[in-house]
Coordinates of C-alpha atoms in Angstrom, one line a residue:
X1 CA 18.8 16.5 -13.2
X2 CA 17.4 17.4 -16.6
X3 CA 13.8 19.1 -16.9
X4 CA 12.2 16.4 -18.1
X5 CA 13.5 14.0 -15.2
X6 CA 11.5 13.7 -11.9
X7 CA 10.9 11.3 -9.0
X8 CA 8.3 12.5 -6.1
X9 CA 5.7 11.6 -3.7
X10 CA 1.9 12.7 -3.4
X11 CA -1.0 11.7 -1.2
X12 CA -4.1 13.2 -1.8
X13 CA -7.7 13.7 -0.5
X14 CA -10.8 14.0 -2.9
X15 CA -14.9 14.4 -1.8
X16 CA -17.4 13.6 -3.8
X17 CA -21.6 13.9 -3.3
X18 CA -23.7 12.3 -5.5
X19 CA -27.7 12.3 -4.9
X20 CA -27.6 9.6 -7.6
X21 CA -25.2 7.3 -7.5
X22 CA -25.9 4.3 -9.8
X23 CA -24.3 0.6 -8.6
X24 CA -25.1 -3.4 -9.0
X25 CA -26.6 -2.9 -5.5
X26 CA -28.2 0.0 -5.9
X27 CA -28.9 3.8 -6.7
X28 CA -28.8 6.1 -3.7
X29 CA -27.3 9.3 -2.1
X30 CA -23.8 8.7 -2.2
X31 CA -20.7 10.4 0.0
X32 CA -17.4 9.5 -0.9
X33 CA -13.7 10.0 0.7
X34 CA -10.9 9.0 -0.8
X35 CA -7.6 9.0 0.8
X36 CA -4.6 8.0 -0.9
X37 CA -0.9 8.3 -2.4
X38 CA 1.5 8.6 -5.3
X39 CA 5.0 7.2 -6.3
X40 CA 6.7 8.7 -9.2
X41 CA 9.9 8.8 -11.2
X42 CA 11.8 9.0 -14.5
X43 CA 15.6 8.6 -14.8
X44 CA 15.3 9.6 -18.6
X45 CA 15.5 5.7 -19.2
X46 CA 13.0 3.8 -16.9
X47 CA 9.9 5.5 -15.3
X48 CA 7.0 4.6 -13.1
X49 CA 4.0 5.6 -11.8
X50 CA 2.4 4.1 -8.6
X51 CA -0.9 4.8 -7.0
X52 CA -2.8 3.1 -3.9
X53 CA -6.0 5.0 -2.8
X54 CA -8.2 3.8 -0.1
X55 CA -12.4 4.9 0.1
X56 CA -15.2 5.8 3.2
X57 CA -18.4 7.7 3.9
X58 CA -21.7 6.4 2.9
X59 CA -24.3 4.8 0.0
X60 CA -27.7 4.8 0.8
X61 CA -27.6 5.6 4.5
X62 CA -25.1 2.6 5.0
X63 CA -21.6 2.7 5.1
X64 CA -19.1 1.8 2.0
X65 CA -15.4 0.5 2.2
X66 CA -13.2 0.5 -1.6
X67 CA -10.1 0.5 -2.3
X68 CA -7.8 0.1 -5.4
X69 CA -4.0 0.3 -6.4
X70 CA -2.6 1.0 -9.6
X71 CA 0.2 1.9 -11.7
X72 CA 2.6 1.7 -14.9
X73 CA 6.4 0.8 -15.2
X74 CA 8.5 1.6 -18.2
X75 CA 11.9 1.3 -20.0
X76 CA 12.8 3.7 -23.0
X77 CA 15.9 2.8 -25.5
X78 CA 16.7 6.0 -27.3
X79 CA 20.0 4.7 -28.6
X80 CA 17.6 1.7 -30.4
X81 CA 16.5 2.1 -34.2
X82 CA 12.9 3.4 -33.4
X83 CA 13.4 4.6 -30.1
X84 CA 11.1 1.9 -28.5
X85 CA 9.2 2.2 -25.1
X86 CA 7.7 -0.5 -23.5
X87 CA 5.3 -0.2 -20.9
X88 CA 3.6 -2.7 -18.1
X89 CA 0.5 -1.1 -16.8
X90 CA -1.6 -2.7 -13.7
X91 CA -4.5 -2.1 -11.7
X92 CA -6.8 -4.0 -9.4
X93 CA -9.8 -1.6 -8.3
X94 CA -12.3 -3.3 -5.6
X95 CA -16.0 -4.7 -6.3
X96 CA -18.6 -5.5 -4.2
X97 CA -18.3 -8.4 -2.2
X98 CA -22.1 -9.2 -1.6
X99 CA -24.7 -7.2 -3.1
X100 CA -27.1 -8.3 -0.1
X101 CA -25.4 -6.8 2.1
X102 CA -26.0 -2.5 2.9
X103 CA -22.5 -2.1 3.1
X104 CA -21.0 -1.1 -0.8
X105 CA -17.7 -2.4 -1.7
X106 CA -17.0 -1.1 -5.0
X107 CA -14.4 1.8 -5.7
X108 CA -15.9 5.5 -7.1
X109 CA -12.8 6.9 -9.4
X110 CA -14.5 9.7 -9.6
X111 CA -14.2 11.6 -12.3
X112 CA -11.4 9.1 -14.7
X113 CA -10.5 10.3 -17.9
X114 CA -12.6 8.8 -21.2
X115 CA -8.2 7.0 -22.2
X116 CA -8.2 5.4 -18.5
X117 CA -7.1 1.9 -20.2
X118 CA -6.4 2.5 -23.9
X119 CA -7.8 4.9 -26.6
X120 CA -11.0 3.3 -26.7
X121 CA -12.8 0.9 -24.0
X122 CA -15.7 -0.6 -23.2
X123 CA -14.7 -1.1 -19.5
X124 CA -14.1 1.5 -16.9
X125 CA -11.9 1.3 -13.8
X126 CA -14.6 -0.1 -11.3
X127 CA -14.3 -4.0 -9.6
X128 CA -11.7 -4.6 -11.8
X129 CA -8.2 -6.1 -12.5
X130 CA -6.3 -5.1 -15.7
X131 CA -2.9 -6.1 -17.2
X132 CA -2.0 -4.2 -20.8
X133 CA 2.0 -4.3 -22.1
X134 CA 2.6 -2.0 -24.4
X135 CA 5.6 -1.2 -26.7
X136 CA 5.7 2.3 -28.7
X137 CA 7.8 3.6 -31.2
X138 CA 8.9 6.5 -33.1
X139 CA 9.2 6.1 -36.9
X140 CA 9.9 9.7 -37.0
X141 CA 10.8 12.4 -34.6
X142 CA 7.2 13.6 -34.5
X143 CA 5.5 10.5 -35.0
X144 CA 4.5 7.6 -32.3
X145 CA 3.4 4.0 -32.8
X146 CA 1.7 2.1 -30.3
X147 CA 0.5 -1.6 -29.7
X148 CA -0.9 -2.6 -26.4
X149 CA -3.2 -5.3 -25.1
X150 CA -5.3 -5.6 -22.3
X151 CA -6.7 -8.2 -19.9
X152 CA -10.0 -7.6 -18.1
X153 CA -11.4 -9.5 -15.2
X154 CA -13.6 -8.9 -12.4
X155 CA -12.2 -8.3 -8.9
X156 CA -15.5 -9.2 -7.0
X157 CA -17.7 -12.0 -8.9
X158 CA -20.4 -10.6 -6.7
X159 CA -20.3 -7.2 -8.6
X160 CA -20.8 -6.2 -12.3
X161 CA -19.0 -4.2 -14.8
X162 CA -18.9 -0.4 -15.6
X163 CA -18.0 2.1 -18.4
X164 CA -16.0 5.0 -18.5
X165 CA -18.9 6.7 -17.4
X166 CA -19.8 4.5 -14.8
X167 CA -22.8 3.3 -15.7
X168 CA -23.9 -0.6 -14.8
X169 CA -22.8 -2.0 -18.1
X170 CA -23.5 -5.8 -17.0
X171 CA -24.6 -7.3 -13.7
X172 CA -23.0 -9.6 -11.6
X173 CA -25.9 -11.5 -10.8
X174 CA -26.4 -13.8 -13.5
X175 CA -22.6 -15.4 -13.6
X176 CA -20.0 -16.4 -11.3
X177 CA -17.5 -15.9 -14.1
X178 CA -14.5 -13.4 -13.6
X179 CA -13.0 -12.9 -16.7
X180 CA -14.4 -10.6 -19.0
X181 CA -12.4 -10.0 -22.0
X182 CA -9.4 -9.3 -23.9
X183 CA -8.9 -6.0 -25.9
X184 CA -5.8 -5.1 -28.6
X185 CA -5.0 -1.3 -29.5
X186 CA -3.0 -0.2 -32.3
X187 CA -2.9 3.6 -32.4
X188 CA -0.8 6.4 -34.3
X189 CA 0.1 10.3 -32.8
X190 CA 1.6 12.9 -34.5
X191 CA 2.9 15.9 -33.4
X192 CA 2.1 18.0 -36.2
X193 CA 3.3 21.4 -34.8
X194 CA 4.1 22.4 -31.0
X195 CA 0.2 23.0 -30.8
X196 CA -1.5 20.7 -33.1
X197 CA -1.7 17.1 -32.5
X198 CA -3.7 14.1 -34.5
X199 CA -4.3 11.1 -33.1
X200 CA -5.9 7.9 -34.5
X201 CA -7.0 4.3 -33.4
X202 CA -7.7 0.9 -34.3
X203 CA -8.9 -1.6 -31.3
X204 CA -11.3 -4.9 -31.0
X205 CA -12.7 -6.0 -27.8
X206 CA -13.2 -10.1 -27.8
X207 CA -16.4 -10.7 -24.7
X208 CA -14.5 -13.5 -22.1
X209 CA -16.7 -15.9 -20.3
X210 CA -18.5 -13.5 -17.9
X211 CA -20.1 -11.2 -21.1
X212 CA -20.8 -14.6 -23.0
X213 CA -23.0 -16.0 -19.9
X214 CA -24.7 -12.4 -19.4
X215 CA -26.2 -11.1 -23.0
X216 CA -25.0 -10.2 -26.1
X217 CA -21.1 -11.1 -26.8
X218 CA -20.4 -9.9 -30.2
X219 CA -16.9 -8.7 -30.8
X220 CA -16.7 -5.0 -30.6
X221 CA -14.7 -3.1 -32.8
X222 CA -13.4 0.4 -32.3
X223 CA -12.0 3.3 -34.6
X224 CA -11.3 6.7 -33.1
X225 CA -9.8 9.9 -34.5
X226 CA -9.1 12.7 -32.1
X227 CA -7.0 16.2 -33.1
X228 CA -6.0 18.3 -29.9
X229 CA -5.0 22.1 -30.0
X230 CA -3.3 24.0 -27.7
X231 CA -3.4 27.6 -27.2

C-alpha cells in the first residue's frame, strides 16, 4: 500500500468544562463527555471518512444527552482531463427536543474548526443536518478548483441555530420551521511552493424559511482570502 493510502479505526473520548456555556435553553455550568468513533479509508481512488460520537454529563445541575453522526465519501479520476474529485459530505448533529424541559439535548462539538462546512459559513455544527456535493478539479498540478453546495436544516424545531463559534445565532422559539438555508462555495488553492499556500473564496448564503420567520433574511455574501505557511 502506497503512503498516501490508509483505511483505520478510532474511537475517541474528549472532556470539556465550561462555567459558561451559552444554549437556546440556557447559560450555565456545563460538563461534557463525549464518547465516540471513526471509520476511515482511501484506496487512492475512493475515500471516506465516517464519524458517530455520542454526549453525557451535565448543564446547569441537570443532566444532557447529544449525539451526532457525520462524514464524507469520495471518488477521484486521475486518468480524467482535470483530475476531478467529487465529494458527498453529511451530517446530522442533535438539537434540543424541548427547551422546557432541564434536560439539554443539543450536541457541544467542542472546539470545530472555523472550515467545518465550507470556507466560509454562517452556521456551525450544532441541531443540525447538512448535505453539500462537491466536485474539485485541478487545472494545473498546483492548482485546485472547487464548487460545492450546501443544505441546512434544523434537526430539533425546538432548538435554534449556532455559529462556528457557537454562539445562539437565532432562536427556536419564534418558528416551527426547519429549513434554514441554502449556501454555494466556489473557491481556488494553490500550492505555491511545498510551504506556501493561497487560498481564496467566493460563497452566498440564501435565509430558508426558518431565518425569514425569525429577523432579518438578507442574502449574505461571503469573500475570503487566506495564505498558510509552513515551517
Amino acid at each position: 500500500m502506497s503512503e498516501n493510502r490508509a483505511t483505520g479505526f478510532d474511537v475517541f473520548y474528549l472532556g470539556l468544562r465550561d462555567r459558561n456555556a451559552v444554549y437556546d435553553q440556557g447559560a450555565g455550568n456545563e460538563l461534557v463527555h463525549t464518547f465516540g468513533a471513526r471509520i476511515f479509508g482511501d484506496t487512492g481512488s475512493s475515500y471516506w471518512n465516517l464519524e458517530a460520537a455520542v454526549q453525557q454529563g451535565t448543564f446547569a445541575n441537570h443532566r444532557r444527552a447529544a449525539w451526532g453522526i457525520g462524514g464524507e465519501i469520495g471518488h477521484r479520476f486521475p486518468q480524467a482531463p482535470l483530475q476531478p474529485d467529487l465529494r458527498l459530505a453529511a451530517d446530522v448533529i442533535s438539537g434540543d427536543d424541548d427547551l422546557d424541559d432541564p434536560e439539554l439535548g443539543t450536541l457541544n462539538p467542542l472546539f470545530p474548526r472555523g472550515k467545518y462546512f465550507v470556507s466560509q459559513s454562517p452556521i456551525g455544527p450544532r441541531n443540525l443536518i447538512h448535505v453539500r456535493p462537491s466536485i474539485t478539479i485541478h487545472p494545473h498540478k498546483d492548482v485546485e478548483l472547487s464548487l460545492s453546495g450546501s443544505a441546512y436544516w434544523r434537526q430539533s424545531t425546538d432548538d435554534g441555530i449556532y455559529a462556528i463559534s457557537g454562539a445562539l445565532v437565532r432562536s427556536g422559539r419564534d418558528s416551527d420551521a426547519r429549513f434554514i438555508g441554502t449556501q454555494a462555495e466556489i473557491a481556488v488553492a494553490w500550492q505555491a511552493t511545498p510551504e506556501l499556500n493561497l487560498a481564496a473564496s467566493v460563497g452566498v448564503f440564501d435565509p430558508g424559511m426558518f431565518i425569514q420567520e425569525t429577523g432579518p433574511a438578507q442574502v449574505i455574501k461571503l469573500i475570503g482570502v487566506m495564505a498558510n505557511y509552513r515551517f
